[in-house]
Coordinates of C-alpha atoms in Angstrom, one line a residue:
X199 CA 0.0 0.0 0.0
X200 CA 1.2 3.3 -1.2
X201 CA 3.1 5.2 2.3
X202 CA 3.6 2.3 4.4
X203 CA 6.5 1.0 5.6
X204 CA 7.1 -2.8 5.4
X205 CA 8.9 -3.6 8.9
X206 CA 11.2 -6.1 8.4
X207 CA 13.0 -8.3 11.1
X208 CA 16.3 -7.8 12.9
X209 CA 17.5 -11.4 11.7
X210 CA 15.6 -11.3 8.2
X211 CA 17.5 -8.3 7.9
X212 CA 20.7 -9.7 9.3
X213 CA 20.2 -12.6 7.1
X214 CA 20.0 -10.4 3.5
X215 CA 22.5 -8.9 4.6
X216 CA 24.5 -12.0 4.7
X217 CA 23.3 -13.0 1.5
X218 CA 24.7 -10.2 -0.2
X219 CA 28.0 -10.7 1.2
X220 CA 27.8 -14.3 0.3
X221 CA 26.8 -13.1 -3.8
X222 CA 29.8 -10.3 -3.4
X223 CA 32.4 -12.8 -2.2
X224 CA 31.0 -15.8 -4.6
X225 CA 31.6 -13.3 -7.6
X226 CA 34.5 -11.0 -6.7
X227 CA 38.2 -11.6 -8.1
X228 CA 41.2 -11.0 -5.3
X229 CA 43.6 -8.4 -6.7
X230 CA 46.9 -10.0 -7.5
X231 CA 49.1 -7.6 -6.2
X232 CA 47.3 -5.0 -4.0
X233 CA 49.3 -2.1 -2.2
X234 CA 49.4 -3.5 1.2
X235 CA 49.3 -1.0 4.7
X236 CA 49.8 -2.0 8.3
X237 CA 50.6 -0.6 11.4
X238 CA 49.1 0.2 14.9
X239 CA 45.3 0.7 15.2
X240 CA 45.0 4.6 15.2
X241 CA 48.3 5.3 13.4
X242 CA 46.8 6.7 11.1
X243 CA 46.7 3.7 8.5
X244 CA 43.2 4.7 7.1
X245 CA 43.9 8.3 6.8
X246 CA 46.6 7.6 4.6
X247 CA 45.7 5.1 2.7
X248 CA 42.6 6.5 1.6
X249 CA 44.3 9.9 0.9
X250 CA 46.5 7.9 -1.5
X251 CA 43.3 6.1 -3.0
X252 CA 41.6 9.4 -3.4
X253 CA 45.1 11.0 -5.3
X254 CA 45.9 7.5 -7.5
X255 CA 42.2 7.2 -8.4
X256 CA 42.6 3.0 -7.1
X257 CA 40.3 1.4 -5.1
X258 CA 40.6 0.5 -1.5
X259 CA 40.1 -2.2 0.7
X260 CA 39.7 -1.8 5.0
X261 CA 39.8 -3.6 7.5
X262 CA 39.1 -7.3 6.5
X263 CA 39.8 -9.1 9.8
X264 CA 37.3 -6.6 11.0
X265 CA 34.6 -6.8 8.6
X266 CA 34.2 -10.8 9.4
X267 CA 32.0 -11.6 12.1
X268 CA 33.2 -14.8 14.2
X269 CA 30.6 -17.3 15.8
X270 CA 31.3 -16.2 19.6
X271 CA 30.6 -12.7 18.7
X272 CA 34.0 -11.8 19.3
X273 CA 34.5 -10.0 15.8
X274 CA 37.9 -9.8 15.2
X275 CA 39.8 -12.6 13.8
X276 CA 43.5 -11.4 13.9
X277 CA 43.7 -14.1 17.0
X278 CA 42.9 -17.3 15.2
X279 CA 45.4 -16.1 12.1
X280 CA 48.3 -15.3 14.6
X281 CA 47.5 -18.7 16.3
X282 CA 47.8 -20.5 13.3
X283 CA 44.3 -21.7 13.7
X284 CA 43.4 -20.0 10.3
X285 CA 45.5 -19.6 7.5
X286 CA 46.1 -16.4 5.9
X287 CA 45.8 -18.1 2.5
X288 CA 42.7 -19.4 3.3
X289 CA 41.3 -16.2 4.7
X290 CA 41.9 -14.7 1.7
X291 CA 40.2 -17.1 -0.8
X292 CA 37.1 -17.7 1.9
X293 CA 36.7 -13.1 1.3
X294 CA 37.9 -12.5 -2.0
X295 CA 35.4 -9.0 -2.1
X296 CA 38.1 -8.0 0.9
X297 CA 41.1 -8.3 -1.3
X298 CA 39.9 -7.1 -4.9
X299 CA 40.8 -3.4 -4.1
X300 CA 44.0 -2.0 -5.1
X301 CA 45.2 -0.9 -1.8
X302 CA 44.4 -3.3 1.0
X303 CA 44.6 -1.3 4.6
X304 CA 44.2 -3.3 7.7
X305 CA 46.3 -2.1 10.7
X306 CA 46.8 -5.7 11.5
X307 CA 48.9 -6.8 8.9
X308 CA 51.9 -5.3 10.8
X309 CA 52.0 -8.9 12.4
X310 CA 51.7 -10.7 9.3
X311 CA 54.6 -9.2 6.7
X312 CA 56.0 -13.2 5.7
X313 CA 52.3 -14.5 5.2
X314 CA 51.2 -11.8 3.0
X315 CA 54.5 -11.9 0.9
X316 CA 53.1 -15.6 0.6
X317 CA 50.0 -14.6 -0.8
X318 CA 51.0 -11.9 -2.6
X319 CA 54.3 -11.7 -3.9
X320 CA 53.8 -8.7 -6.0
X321 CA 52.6 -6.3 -3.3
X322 CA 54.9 -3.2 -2.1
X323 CA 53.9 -3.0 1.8
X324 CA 53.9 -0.2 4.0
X325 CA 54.1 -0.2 7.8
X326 CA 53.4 3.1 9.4
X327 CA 54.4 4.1 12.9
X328 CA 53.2 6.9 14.9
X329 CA 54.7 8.5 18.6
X330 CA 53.1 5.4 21.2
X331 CA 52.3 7.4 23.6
X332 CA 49.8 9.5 20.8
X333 CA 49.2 6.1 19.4
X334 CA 47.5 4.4 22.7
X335 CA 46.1 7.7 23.7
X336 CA 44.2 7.7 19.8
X337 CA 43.1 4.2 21.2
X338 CA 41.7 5.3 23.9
X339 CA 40.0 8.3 23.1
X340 CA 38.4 6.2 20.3
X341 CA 37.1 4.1 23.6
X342 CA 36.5 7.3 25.9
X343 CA 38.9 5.9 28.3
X344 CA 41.1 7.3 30.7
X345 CA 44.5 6.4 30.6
X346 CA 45.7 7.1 34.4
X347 CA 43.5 3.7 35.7
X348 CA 45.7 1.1 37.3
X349 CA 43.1 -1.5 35.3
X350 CA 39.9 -1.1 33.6
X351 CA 37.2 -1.5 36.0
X352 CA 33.4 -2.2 35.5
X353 CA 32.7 0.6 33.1
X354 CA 35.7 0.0 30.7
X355 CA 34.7 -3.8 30.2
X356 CA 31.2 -2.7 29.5
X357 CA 32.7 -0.5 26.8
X358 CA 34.3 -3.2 25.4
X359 CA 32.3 -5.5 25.3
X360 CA 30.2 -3.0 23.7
X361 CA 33.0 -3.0 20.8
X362 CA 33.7 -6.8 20.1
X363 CA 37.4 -6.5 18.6
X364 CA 38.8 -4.0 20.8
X365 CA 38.9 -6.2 23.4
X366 CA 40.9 -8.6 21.8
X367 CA 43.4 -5.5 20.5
X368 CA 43.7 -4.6 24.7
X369 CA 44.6 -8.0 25.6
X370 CA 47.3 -8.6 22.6
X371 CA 45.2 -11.7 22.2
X372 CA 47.6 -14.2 19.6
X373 CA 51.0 -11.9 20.4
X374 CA 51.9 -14.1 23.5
X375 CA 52.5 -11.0 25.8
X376 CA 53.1 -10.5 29.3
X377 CA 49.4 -11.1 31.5
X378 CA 50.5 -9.5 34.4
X379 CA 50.8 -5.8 32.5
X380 CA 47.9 -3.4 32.9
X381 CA 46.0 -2.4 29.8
X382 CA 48.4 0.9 29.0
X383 CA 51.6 -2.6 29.2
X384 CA 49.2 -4.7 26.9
X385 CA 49.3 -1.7 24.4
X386 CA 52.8 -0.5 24.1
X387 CA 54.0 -4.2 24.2
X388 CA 51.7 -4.4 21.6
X389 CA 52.8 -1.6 19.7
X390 CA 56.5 -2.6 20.3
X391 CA 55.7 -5.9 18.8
X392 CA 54.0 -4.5 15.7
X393 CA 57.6 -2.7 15.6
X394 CA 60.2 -5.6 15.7
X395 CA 57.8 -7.4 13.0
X396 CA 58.5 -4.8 10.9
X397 CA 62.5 -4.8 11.7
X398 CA 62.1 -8.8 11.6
X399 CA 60.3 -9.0 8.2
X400 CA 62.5 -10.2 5.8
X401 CA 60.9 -8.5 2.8
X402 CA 60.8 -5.0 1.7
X403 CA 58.5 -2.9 3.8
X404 CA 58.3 1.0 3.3
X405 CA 57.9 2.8 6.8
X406 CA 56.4 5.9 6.8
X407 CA 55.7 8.2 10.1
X408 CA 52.6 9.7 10.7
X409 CA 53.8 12.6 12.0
X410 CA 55.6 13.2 8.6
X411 CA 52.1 13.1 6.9
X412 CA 50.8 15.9 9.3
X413 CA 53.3 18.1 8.7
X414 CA 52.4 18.5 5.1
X415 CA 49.9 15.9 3.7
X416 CA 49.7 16.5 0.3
X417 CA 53.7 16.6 -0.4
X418 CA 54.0 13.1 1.9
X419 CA 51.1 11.5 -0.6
X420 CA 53.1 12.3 -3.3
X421 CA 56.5 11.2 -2.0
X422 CA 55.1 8.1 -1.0
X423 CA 53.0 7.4 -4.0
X424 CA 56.4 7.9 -6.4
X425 CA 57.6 5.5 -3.7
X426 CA 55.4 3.3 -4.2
X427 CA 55.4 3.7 -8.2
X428 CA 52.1 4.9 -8.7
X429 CA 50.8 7.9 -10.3
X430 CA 48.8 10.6 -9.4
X431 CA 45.8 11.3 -10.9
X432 CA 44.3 13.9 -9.0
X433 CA 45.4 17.1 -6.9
X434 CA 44.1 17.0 -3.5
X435 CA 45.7 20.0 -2.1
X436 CA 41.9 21.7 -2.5
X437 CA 40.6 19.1 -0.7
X438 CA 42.7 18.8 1.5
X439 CA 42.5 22.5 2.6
X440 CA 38.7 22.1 3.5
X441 CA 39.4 18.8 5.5
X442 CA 41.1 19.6 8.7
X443 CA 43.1 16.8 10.8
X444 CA 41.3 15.8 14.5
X445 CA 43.9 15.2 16.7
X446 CA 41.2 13.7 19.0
X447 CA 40.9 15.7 23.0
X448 CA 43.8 17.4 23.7
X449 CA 42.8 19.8 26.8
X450 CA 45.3 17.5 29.0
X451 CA 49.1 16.7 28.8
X452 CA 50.3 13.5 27.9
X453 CA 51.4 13.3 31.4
X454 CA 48.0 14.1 32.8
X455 CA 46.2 12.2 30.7
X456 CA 48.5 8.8 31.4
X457 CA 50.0 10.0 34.7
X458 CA 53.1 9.2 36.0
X459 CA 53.0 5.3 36.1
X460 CA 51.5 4.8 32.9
X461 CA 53.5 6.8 31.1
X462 CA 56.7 5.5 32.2
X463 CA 55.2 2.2 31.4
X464 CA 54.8 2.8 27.7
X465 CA 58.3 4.8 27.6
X466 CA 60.1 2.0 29.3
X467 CA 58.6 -0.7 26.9
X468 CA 58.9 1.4 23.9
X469 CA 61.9 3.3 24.2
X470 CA 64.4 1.9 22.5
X471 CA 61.8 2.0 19.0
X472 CA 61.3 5.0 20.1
X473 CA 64.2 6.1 19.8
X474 CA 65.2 5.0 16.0
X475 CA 62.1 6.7 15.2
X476 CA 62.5 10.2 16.5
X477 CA 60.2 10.1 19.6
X478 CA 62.1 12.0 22.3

């Protein structure tokens, strides 16, 4: 009848929804030699990668451990690849539709440089690395934590449990680090470990810092893109100028906002990458 709405169900939605996944994956193609990004959660891996999208005029790919639902509702999958419990190989061929872009962003594949040489032999990869104490901070703003709690009480765990995959990025679940660290240990081991993959690699990776790209983003896309081989198709200086960088809350000091114990914590666990990188 003309002007009414047919109400449809939460799981007959769910379950076209699932279909149409199931058609896109059944009839996509995986890209043979994507452009491959990694690095920390909130290091500004989708911000670049996109930019370069945007100025080559190819087509990009996120986050396709986190587009894949798991049974236990967990939603992240990272785990089970780093376990060896799925194969990356497989992973691929199972979600085609997630690798038939031409740039492949997930911030997860810093962990995962040998298996995707594997797969795709072809692909330049880049790892970027940002400051970890503006790093975890990013991660926890994104969570509206605090970062000054001895643990994460009652409130925190409702958040995440709230936010399926984050969870598992707190813990470090599949990276074999230390249990007996606080969340702010969990992170910076985490992002120390994302750091000696990269050294440990074995293949050419490009590092890039995101602090580079702030300080002029439209030169850095361009650097990296002739890095990279590709060509620029479009000029996104105009752009650029009407799309202003979030920093995320800033009001407090880095000091403040971790306090004295945290932020030794991540400075003593990161500090000697730190240090090759710049990071005072």
């Amino acid at each position: 009848m003309q002007g009414t709405w047919l109400r449809v169900s939460r799981p007959l939605r769910e379950a076209g929804a699932g279909l149409v996944r199931y058609c896109r994956h059944r009839t996509a193609a995986v890209f043979p030699s994507p452009v491959i990004f990694g690095g920390s959660p909130k290091s500004g891996t989708t911000a670049i990668a996109a930019l370069l999208a945007e100025a080559t005029g190819l087509s990009l790919s996120n986050d396709p451990f986190w587009r894949v639902l798991r049974s236990d509702g967990d939603g992240f999958l990272l785990p089970d690849v780093l376990e060896g419990n799925l194969r990356l190989d497989a992973f691929v061929r199972k979600y085609p539709a997630y690798f038939s872009a031409q740039i492949v962003k997930d911030p997860d594949f810093a962990f995962l440089y040998r298996e995707l040489q594997q797969v795709f032999p072809e692909s330049p990869q880049v790892f970027i690395v940002r400051d970890p104490r503006e790093n975890i901070r990013s991660i926890l703003d994104r969570l509206h934590m605090r970062g000054d709690l001895e643990r994460l009480g009652p409130a925190e765990n409702r958040t995440l449990a709230r936010e399926g995959g984050w969870r598992a990025i707190l813990d470090g679940r599949g990276l074999g680090l230390d249990g007996r660290a606080n969340y702010i240990g969990r992170l910076a081991q985490r992002w120390a470990r994302g750091v000696d993959a990269y050294f440990a690699a074995g293949t050419p990776v490009h590092l890039v810092r995101y602090e580079d790209f702030l300080e002029d983003r439209a030169a850095f896309i361009a650097d990296l893109a002739d890095l990279l081989g590709l060509e620029l198709r479009t000029d996104v200086n105009e752009r650029l100028a009407r799309r202003p960088v979030h920093h995320g809350y800033r009001s407090l000091s880095t000091e403040t906002f971790f306090g004295k114990r945290n932020l030794s914590i991540i400075e003593r666990t990161c500090g000697e990458h730190m240090a090759k990188f710049g990071y005072a």
